[in-house]
Structure formats: structure tokens, C-alpha cells
């Protein structure tokens, strides 16, 4: 079975973006970016919401043509372009870059998707992650805690009705001070 994996960067005080959608405080250097590439490259696809997909599609399709792009950035541009994508959106009619638009999160369809052969599925976008969490569809959380206090913004985890049991399976400190906390869902 393929796993659904949330991979998000957070500030130490729990925000994935600051006021006005600011993510300028993310500390993604070459080491961390290469780690992202190594983790994402064998995956079977991206699951994202419209906003996340549009943000990615605005930059990554041609990022490897930028002379100032680092090696890991050029590598990720190719990974992103080639990886199959499902974009959950009620407003998009079409999405480019190897993407399929799906209107709603259908639990049975997601379960069928995870039963297909291939690599794990990277889930992106806080609102979509909240929907998947509400339906108990997330198998793994890879949270990258950046050494910064943002103070305000949008939190990744909404209020929940019941606790969700998780088990720490990996932690890692990167040279820039970012800490990976990788948890699996206790089933």
C-alpha cells in the first residue's frame, strides 16, 4: 500500500505561513533542498489543492532554466514537471504539468489510489491536509521545524475533535538548524 505523506515546513510556533502568505522565513539551503529531492523523487505523485498547485506551477516548470538556480533546484524542477499530480479544486477546469483535476476528496477513491502500485503520495496544502486528516487518510507527517518564531499567520493543524496517535520514526537536524520530525500514524 502506498502511504499518503504530508511534508510541510513550520515555524517553531506552529505556522506554515506568516501574515499575507509570507514564507520568506523558510530556511531551505542546498542540503535541505537536496534532502527534499531525495525524499520526493521516488514518490508516485503529488496531491495538492488549487492554491498550492498554482504556486508551484508559477515557478517550477522553468526553474531549471534559471542560471542562478542551484543544482537541487534544477533537479527538483525536473522532478516536479514529471511527477503525476492530482489537484483538488472546485474551481479549476484544467491544470497543466501532468496534472488531473478532481473536484472533491472522495475517501473511497483515495483508498483505491493508495492501493495502486507505485511510490507514496506527497500531500501538499494546509486546507487539503486538514480535509485528509479529518477523513483519517494521512499515514505519515514529515514536519520540518524552522528555527524562527513567526508570531502570527496560518497554522497547519486545525482544531480536532479527537487526538490522533502518532509514533516518531525519525528525527534529524540539518546544518541550518531545521529539524525534521517524521511521525507515522498509529493504526
Coordinates of C-alpha atoms in Angstrom, one line a residue, residues 4-180:
X4 CA -0.1 9.5 2.0
X5 CA 2.6 11.7 3.3
X6 CA 2.3 15.4 4.5
X7 CA 5.5 17.2 4.1
X8 CA 5.4 20.8 5.4
X9 CA 7.7 23.4 6.9
X10 CA 6.6 25.1 10.1
X11 CA 7.9 27.8 12.3
X12 CA 8.8 26.8 15.9
X13 CA 5.5 28.5 16.9
X14 CA 3.5 26.3 14.6
X15 CA 2.8 28.4 11.5
X16 CA 3.3 27.2 7.9
X17 CA 3.0 30.7 6.5
X18 CA 3.2 34.1 8.1
X19 CA 0.9 37.1 7.5
X20 CA -0.1 37.6 3.9
X21 CA 1.1 34.1 3.0
X22 CA 4.7 35.0 3.7
X23 CA 7.1 32.0 3.6
X24 CA 10.3 34.1 3.3
X25 CA 11.4 32.8 6.7
X26 CA 11.8 29.2 5.3
X27 CA 15.4 28.3 5.6
X28 CA 15.9 26.0 2.6
X29 CA 19.5 25.7 1.8
X30 CA 21.2 23.3 -0.6
X31 CA 21.4 20.5 2.0
X32 CA 17.8 20.7 2.9
X33 CA 16.7 21.1 -0.7
X34 CA 18.7 18.0 -1.7
X35 CA 17.0 16.1 1.1
X36 CA 13.6 17.1 -0.2
X37 CA 14.6 15.9 -3.7
X38 CA 15.9 12.6 -2.3
X39 CA 12.6 12.0 -0.4
X40 CA 10.2 13.2 -3.2
X41 CA 11.9 11.7 -6.3
X42 CA 10.8 8.1 -5.6
X43 CA 7.2 9.1 -4.8
X44 CA 4.4 8.2 -7.0
X45 CA 2.7 11.6 -7.2
X46 CA 1.7 14.9 -5.7
X47 CA -1.8 15.5 -4.2
X48 CA -2.4 19.3 -3.8
X49 CA -5.0 21.9 -3.5
X50 CA -5.5 24.5 -6.2
X51 CA -3.6 27.3 -4.4
X52 CA -0.5 25.0 -3.8
X53 CA -0.6 23.8 -7.3
X54 CA -0.8 27.3 -8.8
X55 CA 2.1 28.4 -6.6
X56 CA 4.2 25.5 -7.7
X57 CA 3.2 25.9 -11.4
X58 CA 4.1 29.6 -11.4
X59 CA 7.8 28.7 -10.7
X60 CA 8.9 25.1 -11.1
X61 CA 8.2 24.3 -14.7
X62 CA 11.0 26.5 -15.9
X63 CA 13.2 26.9 -12.7
X64 CA 15.9 24.7 -14.2
X65 CA 16.4 27.3 -16.9
X66 CA 17.3 30.0 -14.4
X67 CA 21.1 30.5 -14.5
X68 CA 21.0 31.3 -10.8
X69 CA 19.3 28.1 -9.8
X70 CA 21.2 25.7 -7.6
X71 CA 21.7 22.1 -8.5
X72 CA 19.0 20.9 -6.2
X73 CA 16.6 23.5 -7.6
X74 CA 17.3 22.4 -11.2
X75 CA 16.8 18.7 -10.1
X76 CA 13.5 19.5 -8.3
X77 CA 12.2 21.3 -11.4
X78 CA 12.5 18.1 -13.4
X79 CA 11.0 16.0 -10.6
X80 CA 8.0 18.4 -10.3
X81 CA 7.4 18.5 -14.0
X82 CA 7.5 14.8 -14.5
X83 CA 5.6 13.7 -11.4
X84 CA 1.9 12.9 -11.8
X85 CA -0.3 15.3 -9.9
X86 CA -3.8 15.3 -8.6
X87 CA -5.2 18.8 -8.0
X88 CA -8.2 19.0 -5.8
X89 CA -10.3 22.1 -6.8
X90 CA -13.9 23.0 -7.2
X91 CA -13.0 26.0 -9.5
X92 CA -10.3 24.7 -11.9
X93 CA -11.4 23.1 -15.1
X94 CA -7.9 22.1 -16.2
X95 CA -4.4 22.0 -14.7
X96 CA -1.1 21.7 -16.7
X97 CA 2.1 19.9 -15.9
X98 CA 0.9 16.3 -15.8
X99 CA -2.0 17.1 -13.5
X100 CA -5.5 15.8 -13.2
X101 CA -8.2 18.0 -11.5
X102 CA -10.5 16.2 -9.0
X103 CA -13.5 18.1 -7.6
X104 CA -13.8 16.6 -4.1
X105 CA -11.9 14.4 -1.7
X106 CA -13.7 11.0 -2.1
X107 CA -12.4 8.7 0.7
X108 CA -13.0 5.5 -1.4
X109 CA -11.2 7.0 -4.4
X110 CA -8.3 8.0 -2.2
X111 CA -8.1 4.5 -0.8
X112 CA -8.2 3.0 -4.3
X113 CA -5.3 5.4 -5.2
X114 CA -3.2 4.2 -2.3
X115 CA -3.9 0.5 -3.2
X116 CA -2.4 1.1 -6.7
X117 CA 1.3 0.2 -7.3
X118 CA 3.9 2.9 -7.2
X119 CA 5.6 5.2 -4.7
X120 CA 4.0 7.1 -1.8
X121 CA 1.9 10.2 -2.4
X122 CA 3.1 13.6 -1.3
X123 CA 0.2 15.7 0.1
X124 CA 0.6 19.5 -0.1
X125 CA -1.6 22.4 1.0
X126 CA -2.8 23.0 4.5
X127 CA -6.5 23.1 3.7
X128 CA -6.3 19.8 1.8
X129 CA -4.2 18.3 4.6
X130 CA -6.9 19.2 7.1
X131 CA -9.5 17.5 4.9
X132 CA -7.4 14.4 4.5
X133 CA -6.8 14.4 8.3
X134 CA -10.5 14.8 9.0
X135 CA -11.1 11.6 6.9
X136 CA -8.1 9.8 8.6
X137 CA -6.3 9.5 5.3
X138 CA -2.8 10.7 6.3
X139 CA -0.3 7.9 7.1
X140 CA 2.8 10.0 7.7
X141 CA 3.8 13.5 8.8
X142 CA 7.2 14.9 7.8
X143 CA 7.3 18.2 9.6
X144 CA 10.4 20.5 9.1
X145 CA 10.6 22.9 12.0
X146 CA 12.5 26.0 11.1
X147 CA 14.3 27.9 13.9
X148 CA 12.1 31.0 13.8
X149 CA 9.1 32.4 15.6
X150 CA 6.7 34.0 13.1
X151 CA 4.3 35.3 15.7
X152 CA 1.1 35.0 13.6
X153 CA -0.1 33.6 10.3
X154 CA -1.8 30.3 9.4
X155 CA -1.4 27.2 11.5
X156 CA -1.0 23.8 9.8
X157 CA -3.1 21.8 12.2
X158 CA -6.7 22.9 12.8
X159 CA -8.6 22.1 16.0
X160 CA -9.5 18.4 16.0
X161 CA -12.4 16.6 17.7
X162 CA -10.2 13.7 18.9
X163 CA -6.5 13.1 19.4
X164 CA -4.6 11.3 16.6
X165 CA -1.9 8.9 17.8
X166 CA 1.4 9.3 16.1
X167 CA 4.8 7.4 16.5
X168 CA 8.1 9.2 15.9
X169 CA 10.1 7.2 13.4
X170 CA 12.8 9.6 12.5
X171 CA 14.3 12.9 13.6
X172 CA 17.2 14.8 12.0
X173 CA 18.9 18.2 12.5
X174 CA 20.1 19.9 9.3
X175 CA 23.1 22.2 9.3
X176 CA 20.9 25.3 9.0
X177 CA 19.1 24.4 12.3
X178 CA 15.9 23.0 10.6
X179 CA 14.7 19.9 12.4
X180 CA 12.8 17.0 10.7

